[in-house]
């Protein structure tokens, strides 16, 4: 009962600060250490699925000047389409965190212009499971520019 009375006299900013402090303590747990400082529920769920063996990490290499690698968490039996959706979610969350509202990504353009490839093999069939392409935990998939036909 004393805790309820104490929380009633705390202001909203004080409660938010208390929440952030407790969240910071919680995020030091080895299971959650790879998550951002203010994770979304789906990120926590993905991390838990990874820990319990229900998900895998696919490292996606972007073809930018830095050759950025995105660690994307997906379920074990994910399809190519599931991977594409996870990449979109990953990049959208990153843009939100970076407060990058200037860059709008046309995902239709991305998928028309680039293949996802694994060891030179194009992931052409969206309904096919990644394991059918031989992709497993911590494997790397790369964005590869499609060649235009003349």
CSV table of C-alpha atoms in Angstrom, one decimal:
chain,number,residue,atom,x,y,z
A,1,UNK,CA,0.0,0.0,0.0
A,2,UNK,CA,2.9,2.3,0.7
A,3,UNK,CA,4.2,1.9,-2.8
A,4,UNK,CA,0.8,2.9,-4.2
A,5,UNK,CA,0.8,6.0,-2.1
A,6,UNK,CA,4.4,6.8,-3.2
A,7,UNK,CA,3.6,6.4,-6.9
A,8,UNK,CA,0.6,8.7,-6.5
A,9,UNK,CA,2.8,11.6,-5.3
A,10,UNK,CA,5.4,11.1,-8.0
A,11,UNK,CA,5.0,13.3,-11.1
A,12,UNK,CA,4.9,11.8,-14.5
A,13,UNK,CA,8.5,12.8,-15.4
A,14,UNK,CA,9.6,11.2,-12.1
A,15,UNK,CA,7.8,8.0,-12.9
A,16,UNK,CA,9.3,8.0,-16.5
A,17,UNK,CA,12.8,8.4,-15.1
A,18,UNK,CA,12.2,5.6,-12.6
A,19,UNK,CA,11.0,3.4,-15.4
A,20,UNK,CA,14.0,4.2,-17.6
A,21,UNK,CA,16.4,3.4,-14.6
A,22,UNK,CA,14.7,0.1,-14.1
A,23,UNK,CA,14.7,-0.7,-17.8
A,24,UNK,CA,18.4,0.1,-18.0
A,25,UNK,CA,19.0,-2.4,-15.1
A,26,UNK,CA,16.9,-5.0,-16.9
A,27,UNK,CA,18.7,-4.4,-20.2
A,28,UNK,CA,22.1,-5.4,-18.6
A,29,UNK,CA,20.8,-9.0,-18.5
A,30,UNK,CA,22.9,-11.1,-21.0
A,31,UNK,CA,19.8,-12.3,-22.7
A,32,UNK,CA,18.7,-8.7,-23.6
A,33,UNK,CA,22.1,-7.0,-24.1
A,34,UNK,CA,21.9,-7.0,-27.9
A,35,UNK,CA,18.7,-5.0,-27.8
A,36,UNK,CA,18.5,-1.2,-28.2
A,37,UNK,CA,18.1,0.9,-25.0
A,38,UNK,CA,14.3,1.3,-25.6
A,39,UNK,CA,13.2,-1.9,-27.4
A,40,UNK,CA,9.8,-2.5,-28.9
A,41,UNK,CA,7.8,-5.5,-27.7
A,42,UNK,CA,8.4,-7.4,-31.0
A,43,UNK,CA,12.2,-7.0,-30.5
A,44,UNK,CA,12.0,-8.5,-27.1
A,45,UNK,CA,9.8,-11.3,-28.3
A,46,UNK,CA,12.3,-12.0,-31.2
A,47,UNK,CA,15.2,-12.0,-28.8
A,48,UNK,CA,13.4,-14.5,-26.6
A,49,UNK,CA,12.5,-16.7,-29.6
A,50,UNK,CA,16.2,-16.6,-30.6
A,51,UNK,CA,17.2,-17.7,-27.1
A,52,UNK,CA,14.7,-20.6,-27.0
A,53,UNK,CA,15.8,-21.8,-30.5
A,54,UNK,CA,12.6,-20.8,-32.3
A,55,UNK,CA,14.3,-18.2,-34.4
A,56,UNK,CA,17.6,-17.5,-36.2
A,57,UNK,CA,19.7,-14.5,-37.2
A,58,UNK,CA,20.3,-13.8,-40.8
A,59,UNK,CA,22.9,-11.2,-41.5
A,60,UNK,CA,21.9,-9.0,-44.4
A,61,UNK,CA,24.7,-7.1,-46.2
A,62,UNK,CA,23.6,-3.9,-47.7
A,63,UNK,CA,25.3,-2.6,-50.9
A,64,UNK,CA,26.1,0.8,-49.5
A,65,UNK,CA,29.4,2.6,-49.1
A,66,UNK,CA,29.9,1.1,-45.7
A,67,UNK,CA,28.7,-2.5,-46.6
A,68,UNK,CA,26.4,-2.3,-43.6
A,69,UNK,CA,25.4,-5.7,-42.1
A,70,UNK,CA,21.9,-5.9,-40.5
A,71,UNK,CA,21.3,-8.7,-38.1
A,72,UNK,CA,17.7,-9.7,-38.8
A,73,UNK,CA,15.9,-12.2,-36.5
A,74,UNK,CA,13.3,-14.5,-38.2
A,75,UNK,CA,11.5,-17.7,-37.2
A,76,UNK,CA,13.2,-21.0,-38.0
A,77,UNK,CA,10.8,-21.9,-40.9
A,78,UNK,CA,10.8,-18.4,-42.4
A,79,UNK,CA,10.3,-17.9,-46.2
A,80,UNK,CA,12.0,-15.5,-48.4
A,81,UNK,CA,9.0,-13.2,-48.1
A,82,UNK,CA,9.2,-13.4,-44.3
A,83,UNK,CA,12.9,-12.3,-44.6
A,84,UNK,CA,11.9,-9.4,-46.8
A,85,UNK,CA,9.3,-8.2,-44.3
A,86,UNK,CA,11.8,-8.6,-41.4
A,87,UNK,CA,14.3,-6.5,-43.3
A,88,UNK,CA,11.7,-3.8,-43.9
A,89,UNK,CA,10.7,-3.8,-40.2
A,90,UNK,CA,14.4,-3.7,-39.1
A,91,UNK,CA,15.2,-0.7,-41.4
A,92,UNK,CA,12.0,1.1,-40.5
A,93,UNK,CA,12.7,0.8,-36.7
A,94,UNK,CA,16.3,2.0,-37.3
A,95,UNK,CA,15.0,5.0,-39.1
A,96,UNK,CA,12.5,5.8,-36.3
A,97,UNK,CA,15.3,5.5,-33.7
A,98,UNK,CA,17.6,7.7,-35.7
A,99,UNK,CA,14.7,10.1,-36.3
A,100,UNK,CA,15.5,9.9,-40.0
A,101,UNK,CA,12.3,11.1,-41.6
A,102,UNK,CA,14.0,12.6,-44.7
A,103,UNK,CA,14.6,9.2,-46.3
A,104,UNK,CA,11.5,7.4,-47.6
A,105,UNK,CA,12.2,3.9,-49.0
A,106,UNK,CA,10.1,2.5,-51.8
A,107,UNK,CA,10.2,-1.2,-51.0
A,108,UNK,CA,8.6,-2.0,-54.4
A,109,UNK,CA,11.5,-0.3,-56.0
A,110,UNK,CA,14.0,-2.1,-53.7
A,111,UNK,CA,12.6,-5.6,-54.6
A,112,UNK,CA,12.4,-4.7,-58.3
A,113,UNK,CA,16.0,-3.5,-58.4
A,114,UNK,CA,17.8,-6.0,-56.1
A,115,UNK,CA,17.9,-9.7,-55.5
A,116,UNK,CA,18.7,-11.2,-52.1
A,117,UNK,CA,21.5,-13.7,-52.7
A,118,UNK,CA,23.1,-16.4,-50.7
A,119,UNK,CA,26.5,-17.7,-51.9
A,120,UNK,CA,25.7,-16.3,-55.4
A,121,UNK,CA,22.3,-18.0,-55.5
A,122,UNK,CA,19.3,-15.7,-56.1
A,123,UNK,CA,16.4,-16.0,-53.6
A,124,UNK,CA,13.8,-15.8,-56.4
A,125,UNK,CA,10.9,-17.7,-54.9
A,126,UNK,CA,9.2,-15.7,-52.1
A,127,UNK,CA,7.2,-18.7,-50.8
A,128,UNK,CA,10.2,-21.0,-50.5
A,129,UNK,CA,11.7,-21.5,-47.0
A,130,UNK,CA,15.1,-20.2,-46.4
A,131,UNK,CA,16.4,-23.6,-45.3
A,132,UNK,CA,15.5,-24.9,-48.8
A,133,UNK,CA,18.2,-22.5,-50.0
A,134,UNK,CA,20.6,-23.8,-47.3
A,135,UNK,CA,20.3,-20.7,-45.1
A,136,UNK,CA,20.8,-21.3,-41.4
A,137,UNK,CA,21.6,-19.3,-38.3
A,138,UNK,CA,24.2,-16.5,-38.7
A,139,UNK,CA,24.5,-17.0,-42.5
A,140,UNK,CA,24.9,-13.9,-44.6
A,141,UNK,CA,22.5,-12.8,-47.4
A,142,UNK,CA,23.5,-10.0,-49.7
A,143,UNK,CA,21.6,-7.4,-51.7
A,144,UNK,CA,22.7,-7.8,-55.3
A,145,UNK,CA,21.7,-5.4,-58.1
A,146,UNK,CA,19.5,-7.0,-60.8
A,147,UNK,CA,20.9,-6.8,-64.3
A,148,UNK,CA,18.5,-5.0,-66.7
A,149,UNK,CA,17.6,-6.6,-69.9
A,150,UNK,CA,17.9,-4.5,-73.0
